[in-house]
Coordinates of C-alpha atoms in Angstrom, one line a residue:
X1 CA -2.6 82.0 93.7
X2 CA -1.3 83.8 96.6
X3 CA -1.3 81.4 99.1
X4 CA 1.0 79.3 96.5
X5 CA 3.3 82.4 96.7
X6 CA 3.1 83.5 100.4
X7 CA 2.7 79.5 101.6
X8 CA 3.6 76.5 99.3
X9 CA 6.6 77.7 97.2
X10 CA 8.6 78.7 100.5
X11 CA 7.9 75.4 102.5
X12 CA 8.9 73.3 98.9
X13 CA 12.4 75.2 98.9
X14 CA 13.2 75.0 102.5
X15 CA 12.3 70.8 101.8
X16 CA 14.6 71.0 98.8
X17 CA 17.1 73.1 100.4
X18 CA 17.1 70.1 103.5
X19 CA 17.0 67.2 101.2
X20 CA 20.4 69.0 99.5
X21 CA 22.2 69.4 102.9
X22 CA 21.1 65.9 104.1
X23 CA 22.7 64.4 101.2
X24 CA 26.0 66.8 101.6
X25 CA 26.2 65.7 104.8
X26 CA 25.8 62.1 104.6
X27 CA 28.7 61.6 101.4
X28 CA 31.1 64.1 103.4
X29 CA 30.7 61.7 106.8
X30 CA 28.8 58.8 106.3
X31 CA 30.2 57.6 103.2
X32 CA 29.1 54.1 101.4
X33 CA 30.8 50.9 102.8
X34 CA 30.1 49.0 99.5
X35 CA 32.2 52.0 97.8
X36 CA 35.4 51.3 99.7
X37 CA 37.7 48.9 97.7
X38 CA 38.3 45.8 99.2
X39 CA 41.7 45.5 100.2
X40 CA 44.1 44.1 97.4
X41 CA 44.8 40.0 97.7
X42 CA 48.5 38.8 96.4
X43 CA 47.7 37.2 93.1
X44 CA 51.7 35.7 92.3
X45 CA 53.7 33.9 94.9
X46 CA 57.5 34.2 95.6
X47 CA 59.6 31.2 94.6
X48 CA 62.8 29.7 95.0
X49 CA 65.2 29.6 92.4
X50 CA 66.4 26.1 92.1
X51 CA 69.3 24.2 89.8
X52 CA 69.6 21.2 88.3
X53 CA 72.7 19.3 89.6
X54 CA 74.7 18.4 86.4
X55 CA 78.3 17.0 85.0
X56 CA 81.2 19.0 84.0
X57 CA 84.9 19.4 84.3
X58 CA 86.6 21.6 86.9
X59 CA 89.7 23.1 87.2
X60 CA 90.9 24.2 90.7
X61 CA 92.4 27.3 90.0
X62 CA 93.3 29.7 92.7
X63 CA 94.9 33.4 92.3
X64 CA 95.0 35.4 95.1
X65 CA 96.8 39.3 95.1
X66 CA 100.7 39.5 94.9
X67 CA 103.9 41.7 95.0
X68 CA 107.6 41.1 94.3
X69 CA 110.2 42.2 97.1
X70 CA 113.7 41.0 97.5
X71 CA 114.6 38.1 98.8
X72 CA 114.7 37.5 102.6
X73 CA 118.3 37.9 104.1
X74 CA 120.6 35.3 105.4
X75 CA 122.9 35.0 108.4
X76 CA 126.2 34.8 108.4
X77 CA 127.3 33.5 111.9
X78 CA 130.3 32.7 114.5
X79 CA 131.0 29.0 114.5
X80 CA 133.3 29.9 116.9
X81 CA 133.6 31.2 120.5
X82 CA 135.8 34.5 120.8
X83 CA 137.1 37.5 119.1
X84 CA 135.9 38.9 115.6
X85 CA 139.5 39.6 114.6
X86 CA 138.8 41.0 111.3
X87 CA 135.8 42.0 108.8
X88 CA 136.9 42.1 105.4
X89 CA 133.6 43.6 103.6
X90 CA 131.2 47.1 104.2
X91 CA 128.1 47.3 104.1
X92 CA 127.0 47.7 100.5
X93 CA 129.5 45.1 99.0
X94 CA 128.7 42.5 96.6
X95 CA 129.9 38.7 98.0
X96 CA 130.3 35.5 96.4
X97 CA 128.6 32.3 98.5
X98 CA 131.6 30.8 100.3
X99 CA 133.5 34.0 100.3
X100 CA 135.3 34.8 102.9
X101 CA 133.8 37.9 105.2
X102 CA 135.9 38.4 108.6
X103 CA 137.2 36.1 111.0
X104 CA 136.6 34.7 114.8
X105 CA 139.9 34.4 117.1
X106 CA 139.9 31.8 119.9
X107 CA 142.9 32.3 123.0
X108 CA 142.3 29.6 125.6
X109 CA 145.1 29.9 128.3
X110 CA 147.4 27.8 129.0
X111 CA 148.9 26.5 132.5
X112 CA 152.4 27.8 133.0
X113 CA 155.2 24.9 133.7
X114 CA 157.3 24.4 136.4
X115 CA 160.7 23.8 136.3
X116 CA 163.4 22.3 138.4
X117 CA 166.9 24.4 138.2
X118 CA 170.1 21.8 139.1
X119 CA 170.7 24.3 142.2
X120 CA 166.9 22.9 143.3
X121 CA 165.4 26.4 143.3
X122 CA 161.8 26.0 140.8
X123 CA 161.2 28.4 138.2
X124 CA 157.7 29.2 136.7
X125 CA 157.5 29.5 133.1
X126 CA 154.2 31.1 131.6
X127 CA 153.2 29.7 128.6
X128 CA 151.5 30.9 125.5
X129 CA 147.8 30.3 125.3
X130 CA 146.4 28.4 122.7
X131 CA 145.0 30.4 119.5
X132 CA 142.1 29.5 117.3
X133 CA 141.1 31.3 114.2
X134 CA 138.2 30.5 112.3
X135 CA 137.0 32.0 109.1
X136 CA 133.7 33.6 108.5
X137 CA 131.9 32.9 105.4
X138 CA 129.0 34.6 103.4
X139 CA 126.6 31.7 103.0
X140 CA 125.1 32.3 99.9
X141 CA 126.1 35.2 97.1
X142 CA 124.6 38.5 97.2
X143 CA 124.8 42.0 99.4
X144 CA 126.4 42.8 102.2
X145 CA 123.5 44.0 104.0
X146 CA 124.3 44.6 107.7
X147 CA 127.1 44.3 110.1
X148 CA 125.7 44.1 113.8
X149 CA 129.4 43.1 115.6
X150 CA 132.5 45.4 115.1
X151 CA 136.0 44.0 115.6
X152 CA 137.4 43.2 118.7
X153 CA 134.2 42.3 120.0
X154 CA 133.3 39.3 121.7
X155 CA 130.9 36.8 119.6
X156 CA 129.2 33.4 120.9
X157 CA 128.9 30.5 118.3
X158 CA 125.8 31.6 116.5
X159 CA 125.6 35.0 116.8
X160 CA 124.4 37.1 113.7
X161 CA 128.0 38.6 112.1
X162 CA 127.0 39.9 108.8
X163 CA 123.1 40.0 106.8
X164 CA 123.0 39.2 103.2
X165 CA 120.4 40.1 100.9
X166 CA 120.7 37.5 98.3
X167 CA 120.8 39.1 94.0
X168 CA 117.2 37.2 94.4
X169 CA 113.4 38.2 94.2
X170 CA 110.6 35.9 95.7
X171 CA 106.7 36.7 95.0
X172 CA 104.7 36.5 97.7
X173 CA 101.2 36.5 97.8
X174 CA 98.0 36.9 101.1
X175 CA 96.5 33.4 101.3
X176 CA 93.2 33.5 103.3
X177 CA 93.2 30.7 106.1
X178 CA 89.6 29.4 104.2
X179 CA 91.1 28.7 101.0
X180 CA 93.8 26.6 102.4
X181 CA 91.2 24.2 101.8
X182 CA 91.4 24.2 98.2
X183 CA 94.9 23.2 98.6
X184 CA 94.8 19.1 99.2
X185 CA 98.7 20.0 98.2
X186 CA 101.0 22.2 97.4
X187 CA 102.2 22.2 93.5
X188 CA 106.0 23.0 93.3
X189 CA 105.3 25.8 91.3
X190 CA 102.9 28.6 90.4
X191 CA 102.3 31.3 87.5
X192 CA 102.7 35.0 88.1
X193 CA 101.3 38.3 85.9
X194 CA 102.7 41.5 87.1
X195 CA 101.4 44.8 86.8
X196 CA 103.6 46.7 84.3
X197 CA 105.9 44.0 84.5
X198 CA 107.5 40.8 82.0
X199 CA 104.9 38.5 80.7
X200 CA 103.3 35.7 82.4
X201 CA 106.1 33.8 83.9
X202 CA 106.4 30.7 86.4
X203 CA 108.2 30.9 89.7
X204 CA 109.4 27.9 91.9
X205 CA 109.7 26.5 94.9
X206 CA 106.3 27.3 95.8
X207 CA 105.7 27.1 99.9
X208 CA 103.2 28.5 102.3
X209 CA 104.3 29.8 105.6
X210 CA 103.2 32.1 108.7
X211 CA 103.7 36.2 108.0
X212 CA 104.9 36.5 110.8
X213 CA 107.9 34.6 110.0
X214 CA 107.8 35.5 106.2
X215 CA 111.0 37.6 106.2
X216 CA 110.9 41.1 105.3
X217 CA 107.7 41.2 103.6
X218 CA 104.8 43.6 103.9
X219 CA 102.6 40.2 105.2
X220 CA 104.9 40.2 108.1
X221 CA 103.7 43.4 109.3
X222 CA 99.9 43.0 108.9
X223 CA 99.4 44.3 105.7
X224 CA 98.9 42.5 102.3
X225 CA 101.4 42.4 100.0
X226 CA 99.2 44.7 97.5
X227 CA 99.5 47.5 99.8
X228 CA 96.0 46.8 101.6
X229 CA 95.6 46.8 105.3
X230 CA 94.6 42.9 106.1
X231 CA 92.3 44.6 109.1
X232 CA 93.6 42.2 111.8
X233 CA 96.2 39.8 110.0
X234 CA 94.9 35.9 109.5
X235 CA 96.1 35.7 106.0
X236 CA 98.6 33.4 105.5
X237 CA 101.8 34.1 103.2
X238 CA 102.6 32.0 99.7
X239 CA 106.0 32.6 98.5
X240 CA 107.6 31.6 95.3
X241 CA 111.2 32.4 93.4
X242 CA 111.8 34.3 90.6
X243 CA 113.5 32.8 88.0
X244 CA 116.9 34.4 87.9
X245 CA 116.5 35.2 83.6
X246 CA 113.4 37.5 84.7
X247 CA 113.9 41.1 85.0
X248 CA 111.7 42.4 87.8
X249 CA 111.7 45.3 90.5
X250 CA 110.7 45.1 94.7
X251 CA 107.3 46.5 94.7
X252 CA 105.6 45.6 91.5
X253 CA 102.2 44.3 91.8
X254 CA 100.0 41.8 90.7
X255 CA 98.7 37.9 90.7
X256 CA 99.8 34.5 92.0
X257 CA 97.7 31.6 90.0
X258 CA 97.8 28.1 91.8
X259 CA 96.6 24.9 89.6
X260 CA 95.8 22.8 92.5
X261 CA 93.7 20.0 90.7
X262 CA 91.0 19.0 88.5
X263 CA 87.9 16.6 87.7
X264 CA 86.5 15.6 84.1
X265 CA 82.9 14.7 84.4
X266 CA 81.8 15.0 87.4
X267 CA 78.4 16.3 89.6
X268 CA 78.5 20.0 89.7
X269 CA 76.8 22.3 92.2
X270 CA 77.3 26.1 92.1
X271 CA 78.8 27.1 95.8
X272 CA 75.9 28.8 96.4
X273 CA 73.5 25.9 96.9
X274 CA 75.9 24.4 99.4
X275 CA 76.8 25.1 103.1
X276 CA 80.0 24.5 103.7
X277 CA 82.8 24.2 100.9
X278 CA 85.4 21.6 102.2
X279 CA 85.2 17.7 102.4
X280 CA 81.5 17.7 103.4
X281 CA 78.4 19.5 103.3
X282 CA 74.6 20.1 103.2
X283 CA 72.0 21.0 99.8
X284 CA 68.7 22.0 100.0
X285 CA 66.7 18.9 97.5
X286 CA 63.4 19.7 95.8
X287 CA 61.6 16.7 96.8
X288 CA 58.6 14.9 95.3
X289 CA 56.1 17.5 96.8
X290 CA 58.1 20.6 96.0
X291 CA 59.6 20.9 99.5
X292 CA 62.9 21.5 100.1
X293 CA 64.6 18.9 102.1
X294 CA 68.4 19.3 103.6
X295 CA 70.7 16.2 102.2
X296 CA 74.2 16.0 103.3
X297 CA 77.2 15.3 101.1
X298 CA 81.0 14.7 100.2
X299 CA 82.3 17.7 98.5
X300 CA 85.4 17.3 96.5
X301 CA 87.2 20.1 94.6
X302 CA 86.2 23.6 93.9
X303 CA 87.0 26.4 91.4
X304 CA 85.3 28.9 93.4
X305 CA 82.1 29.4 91.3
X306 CA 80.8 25.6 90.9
X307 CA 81.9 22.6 93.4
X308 CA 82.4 18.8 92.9
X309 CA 79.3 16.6 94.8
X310 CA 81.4 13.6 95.4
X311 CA 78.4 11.7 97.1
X312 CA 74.6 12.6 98.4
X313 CA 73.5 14.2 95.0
X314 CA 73.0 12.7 91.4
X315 CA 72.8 14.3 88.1
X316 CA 69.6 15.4 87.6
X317 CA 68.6 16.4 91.0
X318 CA 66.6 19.7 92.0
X319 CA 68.7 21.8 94.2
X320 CA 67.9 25.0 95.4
X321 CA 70.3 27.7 94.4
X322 CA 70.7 29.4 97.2
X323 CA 71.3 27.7 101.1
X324 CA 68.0 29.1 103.0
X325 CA 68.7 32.3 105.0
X326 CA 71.7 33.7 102.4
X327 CA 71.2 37.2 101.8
X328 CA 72.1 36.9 97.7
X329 CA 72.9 40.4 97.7
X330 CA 76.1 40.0 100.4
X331 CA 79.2 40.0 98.4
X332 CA 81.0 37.4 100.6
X333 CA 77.7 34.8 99.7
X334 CA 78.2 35.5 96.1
X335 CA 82.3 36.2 95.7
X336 CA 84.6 37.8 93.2
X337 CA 86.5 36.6 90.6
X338 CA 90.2 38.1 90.8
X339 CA 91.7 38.0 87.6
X340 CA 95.1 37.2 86.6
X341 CA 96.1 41.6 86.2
X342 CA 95.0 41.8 89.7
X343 CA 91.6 43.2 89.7
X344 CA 88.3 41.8 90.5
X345 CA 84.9 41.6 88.9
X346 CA 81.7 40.3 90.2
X347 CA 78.5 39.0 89.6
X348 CA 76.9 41.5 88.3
X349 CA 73.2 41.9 89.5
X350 CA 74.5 39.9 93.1
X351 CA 76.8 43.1 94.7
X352 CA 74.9 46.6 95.9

């Protein structure tokens, strides 16, 4: 009994005690490798969305931002070489088209004559020189707007007398260069929705031209005409006439809407499946083993969210959505509809 006190019971604790810290030791650094996890394998994979090329109607509508100013002023010049020798009108004044504004005066010397007296001696006779007077008209009705020349002063045929800002309002709109595209011509007119302004209304003689030559509008100085900086010009300015019977103001804001064309049943894409967006193109195909395979093809119109495939795709082709290598969530991939009051709205789920 007392050697199982003095001996045995202390060398079984000082094994248990060992056995214990082996054991701590070996779980805090030597843990199982069968206990790790195995890393995690991907059980879904990614695909492509993809469409199925279909028939419907389009209608080639395009509105782009707009503003009213006052029509661009006209030039009344000299048609004659001389003297202004009167201005009838101030600044300010209301004219008539045709009505008389000032006048040019023309004095081309003449030679003085000679003449024999009976006695022989000669005499020189100065003569009068010739005059020439030539109205100055306003060329179209409206407001005396400015008077560079003052009388008395010399003018050459051509030179600017009077400016007159015509009892006339135009609507002009930024065109970007790309959408020119949508325009295989220009309609004679175009439908305008003002901010705050009469109801929906058509103006005429619909034209495109440079900003730079626009007249006095805000395009011409490298700003829309919605008040937004352009951020390096480009845009191109679309102008149309107010109908004299509607009442609107210079500054008022809102939409210019273009009907440039339209297709009844044809093969529709959305934009986003093809590169490019004018006369030809390329699609991405779903082929027979689920690859995609680039096709080209004819494009015909567009109303900015699907596009006509004139040739290179049939109804009931697999297309994928979106062109390889498009970041969906870049607003310019996707676009904005602008709506006829000016604003825009999006895709929704497409713009951060």
């Amino acid at each position: 009994m007392g050697v199982w006190r003095r001996i045995i019971l202390p060398i079984v604790r000082v094994v248990l005690v060992a056995a214990i810290a082996a054991a701590l030791v070996k779980i805090a650094f030597f843990p199982d490798a069968s206990a790790e996890s195995a890393p995690a394998e991907a059980s879904a994979s990614i695909e492509e969305p993809v469409v199925t090329a279909g028939l419907s109607s389009l209608q080639n509508s395009l509105t782009v931002p707009a503003s009213v100013r006052a029509d661009t002023a006209v030039d009344a010049k000299a048609t004659l070489q001389g003297s202004v020798s009167e201005l009838t009108v101030t600044i300010g004044q209301k004219v008539s088209a045709g009505e008389r504004i000032g006048a040019v005066r023309q004095e081309t010397p003449v030679d003085p004559v000679t003449r024999m007296a009976p006695d022989g001696t000669e005499t020189v006779v100065p003569q009068k020189p010739k005059v020439v007077a030539e109205a100055i008209v306003a060329p179209a009705a409206g407001t005396i707007s400015a008077l560079p020349v003052i009388t008395k002063q010399e003018v050459a045929v051509g030179d600017v007398v009077a400016k007159i800002t015509p009892d006339a309002f135009i609507v002009q709109g930024s065109l970007k260069p790309e959408d020119l595209y949508r325009l295989s011509s220009i309609p004679g007119e175009a439908s305008v929705s003002l901010k705050g302004g009469p109801g929906e209304f058509t103006c005429t003689s619909l034209q495109i031209s440079d900003p730079a030559t626009a007249g006095d509008g805000s395009a011409a100085n490298g700003s829309d005409p919605s008040g937004e900086a352009t951020g390096g010009g480009g845009a191109t300015a679309l102008t149309c006439r107010v109908p004299a019977e509607v009442r609107v103001f210079s500054g008022l804001t809102g939409a210019l809407t273009i009907q440039a064309g339209s297709a009844e049943n044809v093969v529709t894409l959305p934009t986003t499946a093809v590169k490019g967006n004018a006369d030809s193109g390329s699609v991405w195909v779903q082929n027979a083993e689920g690859e995609a395979e680039e096709r080209p093809v004819k494009l015909g119109i567009t109303d900015g969210v699907q596009i006509q495939i004139v040739e290179g795709v049939a109804e009931g082709d697999t297309v994928y959505e979106f062109v390889p290598g498009t970041d969906v969530t870049d607003p310019e991939s996707t676009g904005c509809a602008l709506q006829p009051d000016g604003s825009e709205i999006c895709d929704e789920g497409l713009v951060p």
